[in-house]
Amino acid sequence: MSKLKVHNGKLVVPDCVTVPFITGDGVGAEIMPVCRSVVDAALQKAYGGRKRIDWLEVMAGERSFNRNGSWLPDETLDAFREYLTGIKGPLTTPVGGGIRSLNVALRQTLDLYACVRPVRWFRGVESPLKEPWKVNMTVFRENTEDIYAGIEWKQGTPEAARFGRFLQEEMGVRNIRFPETSSFGVKPVSIEGTERLVRAAVRYALEHHLPGVTLVHKGNIMKYTEGGFRQWGYELVEREFAGSGIAVNDVIADAFLQNTLLKPEAYSVIATLNLNGDYISDQLAAMVGGIGIAPGANINYLTGHAIFEATHGTAPDIAGSGRANPSSLLLSAVMMLEYFGWTEAAQLITGAMEKCFSGGRATADLTRFMPQGQALTTAAFGNEIAGVISD
């Protein structure tokens, strides 16, 4: 099995790469086989067998729990650590008490600090915007800090009571309205976490010849956390990218959400904190057709570790019906191929998808809004894309 390596800060990619994959729960069983077959077709067309992927299935989520009693086996984490890059379908996480989000656990365990979400419009896909082609942004969301770090205590527990007393008695906090019935969460935002995220965003903008990076924050209210993100981001750019020609500005998060609707062409690369990034990336996806065609990657640019993923949920209501849209996972696989530097294969997939969309051929969630749209099953849509690639 061939492994990726990092040498002198650069990813070294062999012609045959072993890629661990998690099928996922719910619709994962339908979209992952489509993803793999389309990627294999693109690699064959682009490189004639010179470059290929050896797929290695690993377990996580409900399928894993039902099979071996573990939601996230050590063997799965070991595979991602060893082979650096993997891809996953959607995973079930029980609501409420018990285990934390498996997605968050993977990101934090492997320190995948950058959640990268490109958002663009495809011809043929219906959008609520009059001019959806103006939306072309890449969101860099900090992935390991902020409220999503998971540092919280439930109301009514001794830990919450102790933390409340600490805030009031030792830190002099007076504005907790109902301390006895409050749950508490902590929002860590660090210089190091900010700098590596902003650095990755700026480098991406420079490598892709994009005009600038926008820091999105709520520093007007959270002055030391989100305000710190803004300040440290600017300081990093001034120190490391002076003279690069990159334009860096900032905007308050709520104003940014309005601006994305009013003047989306003003933005190209976004750097933001964890919670803001969650809201922002989903809104942008809705502007170009929905989360069903929104890809995502979680990357540590220092170690080379990366997990590419479908950004939607398990959709249990349609699981097994053949109606699932594989586009999010397919476009995440495109990001993976681009990460490898295999851009020819990546372009074959996006080109084939756009040709299908333009012809009104897609899964039902998209074709119901297309004039003369023809709804295809998950497998049939995958075969259609693979056929366009192979022609």
CSV table of C-alpha atoms in Angstrom, one decimal:
chain,number,residue,atom,x,y,z
A,1,MET,CA,0.0,0.0,0.0
A,2,SER,CA,1.3,3.4,-1.0
A,3,LYS,CA,1.4,6.2,1.5
A,4,LEU,CA,1.4,10.0,1.2
A,5,LYS,CA,4.4,11.7,2.9
A,6,VAL,CA,5.3,15.3,3.8
A,7,HIS,CA,8.8,16.3,3.0
A,8,ASN,CA,10.1,19.8,3.7
A,9,GLY,CA,6.6,21.0,4.2
A,10,LYS,CA,5.4,19.6,0.8
A,11,LEU,CA,3.0,16.7,0.2
A,12,VAL,CA,4.7,13.9,-1.7
A,13,VAL,CA,2.1,11.9,-3.7
A,14,PRO,CA,3.0,8.5,-5.2
A,15,ASP,CA,1.2,7.4,-8.4
A,16,CYS,CA,-0.8,4.8,-6.4
A,17,VAL,CA,-2.3,6.2,-3.2
A,18,THR,CA,-4.0,4.2,-0.5
A,19,VAL,CA,-7.1,6.2,0.7
A,20,PRO,CA,-9.0,5.0,3.8
A,21,PHE,CA,-12.8,5.6,3.4
A,22,ILE,CA,-15.7,5.5,5.8
A,23,THR,CA,-18.9,4.5,4.0
A,24,GLY,CA,-21.0,6.4,6.5
A,25,ASP,CA,-24.5,5.9,7.8
A,26,GLY,CA,-27.9,6.3,6.2
A,27,VAL,CA,-27.4,7.4,2.6
A,28,GLY,CA,-23.7,6.8,2.9
A,29,ALA,CA,-24.2,3.2,1.7
A,30,GLU,CA,-25.6,4.6,-1.6
A,31,ILE,CA,-23.3,7.7,-2.2
A,32,MET,CA,-19.9,6.2,-1.3
A,33,PRO,CA,-20.0,3.5,-4.0
A,34,VAL,CA,-20.9,6.2,-6.6
A,35,CYS,CA,-18.1,8.4,-5.4
A,36,ARG,CA,-15.5,5.7,-5.7
A,37,SER,CA,-16.6,4.5,-9.2
A,38,VAL,CA,-16.7,8.1,-10.6
A,39,VAL,CA,-13.2,8.9,-9.1
A,40,ASP,CA,-11.8,5.6,-10.6
A,41,ALA,CA,-13.4,6.5,-14.0
A,42,ALA,CA,-11.8,10.0,-13.9
A,43,LEU,CA,-8.4,8.6,-13.0
A,44,GLN,CA,-8.5,6.0,-15.8
A,45,LYS,CA,-9.5,8.6,-18.3
A,46,ALA,CA,-7.0,11.2,-17.2
A,47,TYR,CA,-4.0,9.0,-16.6
A,48,GLY,CA,-4.7,5.7,-18.3
A,49,GLY,CA,-3.8,3.7,-15.2
A,50,ARG,CA,-0.6,5.5,-14.4
A,51,LYS,CA,-2.3,7.1,-11.3
A,52,ARG,CA,-4.8,5.3,-9.2
A,53,ILE,CA,-6.3,4.9,-5.7
A,54,ASP,CA,-6.3,1.8,-3.6
A,55,TRP,CA,-9.5,2.1,-1.5
A,56,LEU,CA,-9.3,0.9,2.1
A,57,GLU,CA,-12.5,0.7,4.0
A,58,VAL,CA,-12.5,1.6,7.7
A,59,MET,CA,-15.4,1.8,10.2
A,60,ALA,CA,-17.1,4.5,12.2
A,61,GLY,CA,-20.5,5.6,13.2
A,62,GLU,CA,-23.7,3.5,13.6
A,63,ARG,CA,-22.5,0.8,11.2
A,64,SER,CA,-19.4,0.4,13.3
A,65,PHE,CA,-21.3,0.5,16.6
A,66,ASN,CA,-23.7,-2.2,15.4
A,67,ARG,CA,-20.8,-4.4,14.1
A,68,ASN,CA,-18.2,-4.1,16.8
A,69,GLY,CA,-19.6,-1.9,19.6
A,70,SER,CA,-17.4,1.1,18.9
A,71,TRP,CA,-18.5,4.4,17.3
A,72,LEU,CA,-15.0,5.3,16.4
A,73,PRO,CA,-12.5,2.4,16.6
A,74,ASP,CA,-8.8,3.0,17.2
A,75,GLU,CA,-8.1,1.2,14.0
A,76,THR,CA,-9.9,3.8,12.0
A,77,LEU,CA,-7.9,6.7,13.6
A,78,ASP,CA,-4.7,4.7,13.1
A,79,ALA,CA,-5.5,4.3,9.4
A,80,PHE,CA,-6.1,8.1,9.0
A,81,ARG,CA,-2.9,8.8,10.9
A,82,GLU,CA,-0.8,6.4,8.8
A,83,TYR,CA,-2.2,7.2,5.3
A,84,LEU,CA,-2.7,10.9,6.0
A,85,THR,CA,-5.7,11.4,3.7
A,86,GLY,CA,-9.2,9.8,3.8
A,87,ILE,CA,-12.8,10.4,2.8
A,88,LYS,CA,-16.0,9.8,4.6
A,89,GLY,CA,-19.7,9.7,4.2
A,90,PRO,CA,-22.2,11.2,6.8
A,91,LEU,CA,-22.1,9.8,10.3
A,92,THR,CA,-24.8,9.3,12.9
A,93,THR,CA,-24.2,10.9,16.3
A,94,PRO,CA,-26.9,10.5,19.0
A,95,VAL,CA,-28.5,13.7,20.1
A,96,GLY,CA,-28.1,14.8,23.7
A,97,GLY,CA,-25.9,12.9,26.2
A,98,GLY,CA,-23.4,10.2,25.4
A,99,ILE,CA,-20.7,10.5,22.7
A,100,ARG,CA,-19.8,13.8,21.2
A,101,SER,CA,-20.0,14.4,17.5
A,102,LEU,CA,-17.9,11.9,15.5
A,103,ASN,CA,-17.0,14.6,13.0
A,104,VAL,CA,-15.7,16.9,15.8
A,105,ALA,CA,-13.8,14.0,17.4
A,106,LEU,CA,-12.0,13.2,14.1
A,107,ARG,CA,-11.1,16.9,13.5
A,108,GLN,CA,-9.8,17.4,17.0
A,109,THR,CA,-8.0,14.0,17.4
A,110,LEU,CA,-6.1,14.6,14.1
A,111,ASP,CA,-5.8,18.4,14.7
A,112,LEU,CA,-7.5,19.1,11.3
A,113,TYR,CA,-7.5,22.8,12.0
A,114,ALA,CA,-8.8,24.1,8.7
A,115,CYS,CA,-12.3,23.3,7.5
A,116,VAL,CA,-12.2,24.3,3.8
A,117,ARG,CA,-15.5,24.8,2.0
A,118,PRO,CA,-15.5,26.1,-1.6
A,119,VAL,CA,-18.8,27.4,-2.8
A,120,ARG,CA,-19.6,27.9,-6.5
A,121,TRP,CA,-22.6,27.8,-8.8
A,122,PHE,CA,-23.1,25.1,-11.5
A,123,ARG,CA,-24.9,25.9,-14.7
A,124,GLY,CA,-28.3,24.2,-14.7
A,125,VAL,CA,-28.7,24.2,-10.9
A,126,GLU,CA,-31.6,26.4,-9.6
A,127,SER,CA,-30.7,29.1,-7.1
A,128,PRO,CA,-32.8,31.6,-5.1
A,129,LEU,CA,-30.4,34.3,-6.3
A,130,LYS,CA,-30.9,36.3,-9.5
A,131,GLU,CA,-27.2,36.1,-10.3
A,132,PRO,CA,-25.8,33.0,-8.7
A,133,TRP,CA,-22.7,33.0,-10.9
A,134,LYS,CA,-21.4,35.8,-8.8
A,135,VAL,CA,-21.0,33.4,-5.8
A,136,ASN,CA,-17.5,32.0,-5.9
A,137,MET,CA,-15.9,31.8,-2.5
A,138,THR,CA,-13.8,29.5,-0.4
A,139,VAL,CA,-14.4,29.5,3.4
A,140,PHE,CA,-11.6,28.7,5.8
A,141,ARG,CA,-13.3,27.9,9.1
A,142,GLU,CA,-11.1,27.3,12.2
A,143,ASN,CA,-11.9,23.8,13.2
A,144,THR,CA,-10.5,23.1,16.7
A,145,GLU,CA,-11.3,26.1,18.9
A,146,ASP,CA,-14.2,28.4,19.7
A,147,ILE,CA,-17.4,27.1,21.3
A,148,TYR,CA,-17.1,23.9,19.3
A,149,ALA,CA,-14.1,22.9,21.4
A,150,GLY,CA,-16.6,21.1,23.6
A,151,ILE,CA,-15.7,22.7,26.9
A,152,GLU,CA,-19.0,22.9,28.7
A,153,TRP,CA,-20.8,21.9,31.8
A,154,LYS,CA,-24.5,20.9,32.1
A,155,GLN,CA,-26.9,22.8,34.3
A,156,GLY,CA,-27.5,21.1,37.7
A,157,THR,CA,-24.2,19.3,37.8
A,158,PRO,CA,-21.6,19.9,40.6
A,159,GLU,CA,-19.1,20.9,37.8
A,160,ALA,CA,-21.5,23.7,36.6
A,161,ALA,CA,-22.1,24.9,40.1
A,162,ARG,CA,-18.4,25.0,40.8
A,163,PHE,CA,-17.6,26.8,37.6
A,164,GLY,CA,-20.4,29.3,38.3
A,165,ARG,CA,-19.0,30.0,41.8
A,166,PHE,CA,-15.5,30.5,40.3
A,167,LEU,CA,-16.8,33.1,37.9
A,168,GLN,CA,-18.7,35.0,40.5
A,169,GLU,CA,-16.4,34.7,43.6
A,170,GLU,CA,-13.0,34.6,42.0
A,171,MET,CA,-13.4,36.4,38.7
A,172,GLY,CA,-15.9,39.0,39.9
A,173,VAL,CA,-18.5,38.2,37.2
A,174,ARG,CA,-21.8,39.9,38.0
A,175,ASN,CA,-23.9,39.5,34.8
A,176,ILE,CA,-24.9,35.9,35.0
A,177,ARG,CA,-28.6,36.3,35.2
A,178,PHE,CA,-29.6,32.9,36.6
A,179,PRO,CA,-26.4,31.2,37.9
A,180,GLU,CA,-28.1,28.4,39.7
A,181,THR,CA,-29.9,27.2,36.5
A,182,SER,CA,-27.2,28.0,33.9
A,183,SER,CA,-25.2,25.7,31.8
A,184,PHE,CA,-21.7,27.0,30.9
A,185,GLY,CA,-19.4,26.8,27.9
A,186,VAL,CA,-15.9,28.2,27.3
A,187,LYS,CA,-14.8,29.8,24.1
A,188,PRO,CA,-11.0,29.4,23.6
A,189,VAL,CA,-9.5,31.4,20.7
A,190,SER,CA,-5.7,31.4,20.6
A,191,ILE,CA,-3.0,33.3,18.7
A,192,GLU,CA,-1.5,30.1,17.3
A,193,GLY,CA,-4.9,28.7,16.2
A,194,THR,CA,-5.7,32.0,14.5
A,195,GLU,CA,-2.4,32.3,12.8
A,196,ARG,CA,-2.3,28.9,11.2
A,197,LEU,CA,-5.8,29.3,9.9
A,198,VAL,CA,-5.3,32.7,8.4
A,199,ARG,CA,-1.9,31.6,7.0
A,200,ALA,CA,-3.6,28.8,5.2
A,201,ALA,CA,-6.3,31.1,3.8
A,202,VAL,CA,-3.7,33.6,2.5
A,203,ARG,CA,-1.5,31.0,1.0
A,204,TYR,CA,-4.6,29.5,-0.8
A,205,ALA,CA,-5.5,32.9,-2.1
A,206,LEU,CA,-2.0,33.5,-3.4
A,207,GLU,CA,-1.7,30.0,-5.0
A,208,HIS,CA,-5.0,30.4,-6.8
A,209,HIS,CA,-4.4,34.0,-7.8
A,210,LEU,CA,-7.4,35.3,-5.9
A,211,PRO,CA,-7.6,39.0,-4.9
A,212,GLY,CA,-8.0,38.9,-1.2
A,213,VAL,CA,-8.9,37.4,2.1
A,214,THR,CA,-11.7,38.6,4.4
A,215,LEU,CA,-11.6,38.0,8.1
A,216,VAL,CA,-15.2,37.5,9.4
A,217,HIS,CA,-15.8,37.9,13.1
A,218,LYS,CA,-17.9,39.4,15.9
A,219,GLY,CA,-15.1,41.3,17.5
A,220,ASN,CA,-17.3,44.3,18.2
A,221,ILE,CA,-19.0,42.2,20.9
A,222,MET,CA,-16.5,39.5,21.8
A,223,LYS,CA,-13.5,41.8,21.9
A,224,TYR,CA,-10.8,39.4,23.3
A,225,THR,CA,-11.8,36.2,21.4
A,226,GLU,CA,-13.2,37.2,18.1
A,227,GLY,CA,-11.6,40.7,18.3
A,228,GLY,CA,-8.3,38.8,19.0
A,229,PHE,CA,-8.9,36.7,15.9
A,230,ARG,CA,-9.1,39.9,13.8
A,231,GLN,CA,-6.1,41.5,15.4
A,232,TRP,CA,-3.9,38.5,15.3
A,233,GLY,CA,-4.9,37.8,11.7
A,234,TYR,CA,-3.9,41.3,10.6
A,235,GLU,CA,-0.6,41.0,12.5
A,236,LEU,CA,0.2,37.7,10.8
A,237,VAL,CA,-0.4,39.1,7.3
A,238,GLU,CA,1.7,42.1,8.0
A,239,ARG,CA,4.5,40.0,9.4
A,240,GLU,CA,4.6,37.1,6.9
A,241,PHE,CA,2.9,38.4,3.7
A,242,ALA,CA,4.0,42.1,3.4
A,243,GLY,CA,4.7,42.9,-0.2
A,244,SER,CA,2.7,39.8,-1.5
A,245,GLY,CA,0.0,42.0,-3.0
A,246,ILE,CA,-2.7,40.2,-1.1
A,247,ALA,CA,-5.6,42.4,0.1
A,248,VAL,CA,-6.9,41.6,3.5
A,249,ASN,CA,-9.9,43.2,5.2
A,250,ASP,CA,-12.4,42.3,7.8
A,251,VAL,CA,-16.1,42.5,8.3
A,252,ILE,CA,-18.6,41.9,11.2
A,253,ALA,CA,-20.3,38.5,10.8
A,254,ASP,CA,-23.9,39.7,10.6
A,255,ALA,CA,-23.0,42.4,8.0
A,256,PHE,CA,-21.1,39.8,6.0
A,257,LEU,CA,-24.2,37.5,5.9
A,258,GLN,CA,-26.1,40.4,4.4
A,259,ASN,CA,-23.3,41.3,2.0
A,260,THR,CA,-23.1,37.8,0.6
A,261,LEU,CA,-26.7,38.3,-0.7
A,262,LEU,CA,-26.2,41.9,-1.9
A,263,LYS,CA,-22.7,41.8,-3.4
A,264,PRO,CA,-21.3,38.2,-3.3
A,265,GLU,CA,-18.7,39.1,-6.0
A,266,ALA,CA,-16.9,41.2,-3.4
A,267,TYR,CA,-15.6,38.1,-1.6
A,268,SER,CA,-13.3,35.3,-2.7
A,269,VAL,CA,-11.5,33.7,0.4
A,270,ILE,CA,-13.0,33.9,3.8
A,271,ALA,CA,-11.2,33.2,7.1
A,272,THR,CA,-13.4,32.9,10.2
A,273,LEU,CA,-13.9,31.2,13.5
A,274,ASN,CA,-15.6,27.9,14.1
A,275,LEU,CA,-19.2,28.8,14.9
A,276,ASN,CA,-19.3,31.6,12.4
A,277,GLY,CA,-18.0,29.3,9.7
A,278,ASP,CA,-20.7,26.8,10.4
A,279,TYR,CA,-23.4,29.3,9.7
A,280,ILE,CA,-21.6,31.0,6.8
A,281,SER,CA,-20.8,27.9,4.8
A,282,ASP,CA,-24.3,26.6,5.0
A,283,GLN,CA,-25.9,29.9,4.0
A,284,LEU,CA,-23.5,30.1,1.0
A,285,ALA,CA,-24.4,26.6,0.0
A,286,ALA,CA,-28.1,27.5,0.0
A,287,MET,CA,-27.3,30.4,-2.3
A,288,VAL,CA,-26.0,28.1,-5.0
A,289,GLY,CA,-28.5,25.2,-4.8
A,290,GLY,CA,-28.2,23.6,-1.3
A,291,ILE,CA,-25.9,21.6,0.9
A,292,GLY,CA,-26.4,18.6,-1.3
A,293,ILE,CA,-23.8,20.1,-3.7
A,294,ALA,CA,-21.5,21.6,-1.0
A,295,PRO,CA,-18.1,19.8,-0.6
A,296,GLY,CA,-15.9,20.0,2.4
A,297,ALA,CA,-12.4,19.2,3.6
A,298,ASN,CA,-10.7,19.2,7.1
A,299,ILE,CA,-7.0,19.7,6.7
A,300,ASN,CA,-3.8,20.1,8.7
A,301,TYR,CA,-1.5,21.7,6.3
A,302,LEU,CA,1.5,21.1,8.6
A,303,THR,CA,1.2,17.3,9.0
A,304,GLY,CA,-0.6,16.7,5.7
A,305,HIS,CA,-3.5,15.0,7.4
A,306,ALA,CA,-6.8,15.6,5.6
A,307,ILE,CA,-10.3,14.1,5.7
A,308,PHE,CA,-12.7,15.0,2.9
A,309,GLU,CA,-16.4,14.6,3.6
A,310,ALA,CA,-20.0,14.9,2.6
A,311,THR,CA,-21.2,18.0,4.4
A,312,HIS,CA,-24.8,16.9,4.8
A,313,GLY,CA,-26.4,14.5,7.2
A,314,THR,CA,-27.3,10.8,7.0
A,315,ALA,CA,-30.9,11.6,5.7
A,316,PRO,CA,-32.5,8.5,7.2
A,317,ASP,CA,-35.8,9.4,5.7
A,318,ILE,CA,-34.6,8.6,2.2
A,319,ALA,CA,-31.9,6.1,3.0
A,320,GLY,CA,-32.2,3.0,0.8
A,321,SER,CA,-34.6,4.7,-1.6
A,322,GLY,CA,-32.1,5.6,-4.3
A,323,ARG,CA,-32.9,9.3,-4.0
A,324,ALA,CA,-29.7,10.4,-2.3
A,325,ASN,CA,-27.6,13.1,-4.0
A,326,PRO,CA,-24.0,12.0,-4.2
A,327,SER,CA,-22.8,15.5,-5.4
A,328,SER,CA,-21.4,16.7,-2.0
A,329,LEU,CA,-19.3,13.6,-1.6
A,330,LEU,CA,-18.2,13.7,-5.3
A,331,LEU,CA,-17.1,17.3,-5.1
A,332,SER,CA,-15.3,16.5,-1.8
A,333,ALA,CA,-13.5,13.8,-3.8
A,334,VAL,CA,-12.6,16.5,-6.3
A,335,MET,CA,-11.0,18.5,-3.5
A,336,MET,CA,-9.1,15.4,-2.5
A,337,LEU,CA,-7.8,15.0,-6.1
A,338,GLU,CA,-6.8,18.6,-6.2
A,339,TYR,CA,-5.0,18.1,-2.9
A,340,PHE,CA,-3.0,15.4,-4.5
A,341,GLY,CA,-2.2,17.6,-7.5
A,342,TRP,CA,-4.3,15.4,-9.8
A,343,THR,CA,-6.1,18.3,-11.3
A,344,GLU,CA,-6.8,16.7,-14.7
A,345,ALA,CA,-9.0,14.0,-13.0
A,346,ALA,CA,-10.7,16.6,-10.8
A,347,GLN,CA,-11.6,18.8,-13.8
A,348,LEU,CA,-13.1,15.8,-15.6
A,349,ILE,CA,-15.5,15.2,-12.7
A,350,THR,CA,-16.7,18.8,-12.3
A,351,GLY,CA,-17.0,19.1,-16.1
A,352,ALA,CA,-19.1,16.0,-16.3
A,353,MET,CA,-21.3,17.1,-13.3
A,354,GLU,CA,-22.0,20.5,-14.9
A,355,LYS,CA,-22.9,18.8,-18.2
A,356,CYS,CA,-25.4,16.6,-16.4
A,357,PHE,CA,-26.8,19.6,-14.5
A,358,SER,CA,-27.1,21.7,-17.6
A,359,GLY,CA,-29.0,18.9,-19.3
A,360,GLY,CA,-31.5,18.6,-16.4
A,361,ARG,CA,-30.2,15.2,-15.4
A,362,ALA,CA,-29.6,14.8,-11.6
A,363,THR,CA,-31.2,13.4,-8.5
A,364,ALA,CA,-34.7,14.5,-7.6
A,365,ASP,CA,-33.7,17.1,-5.0
A,366,LEU,CA,-32.2,19.2,-7.9
A,367,THR,CA,-34.3,18.2,-10.9
A,368,ARG,CA,-37.6,19.2,-9.2
A,369,PHE,CA,-36.5,22.8,-9.7
A,370,MET,CA,-35.1,22.4,-13.2
A,371,PRO,CA,-37.2,23.0,-16.3
A,372,GLN,CA,-37.6,19.6,-18.0
A,373,GLY,CA,-35.5,18.1,-15.3
A,374,GLN,CA,-35.2,14.3,-15.4
A,375,ALA,CA,-34.8,12.7,-11.9
A,376,LEU,CA,-32.2,9.9,-11.7
A,377,THR,CA,-31.5,7.5,-9.0
A,378,THR,CA,-28.3,7.8,-7.0
A,379,ALA,CA,-26.7,5.0,-8.9
A,380,ALA,CA,-28.0,6.1,-12.3
A,381,PHE,CA,-26.7,9.6,-11.7
A,382,GLY,CA,-23.3,8.2,-10.9
A,383,ASN,CA,-23.4,6.1,-14.1
A,384,GLU,CA,-24.3,9.2,-16.1
A,385,ILE,CA,-21.4,11.1,-14.7
A,386,ALA,CA,-19.0,8.2,-15.3
A,387,GLY,CA,-20.3,7.9,-18.8
A,388,VAL,CA,-19.7,11.5,-19.7
A,389,ILE,CA,-16.2,11.2,-18.3
A,390,SER,CA,-15.4,8.1,-20.3
A,391,ASP,CA,-16.7,9.5,-23.6
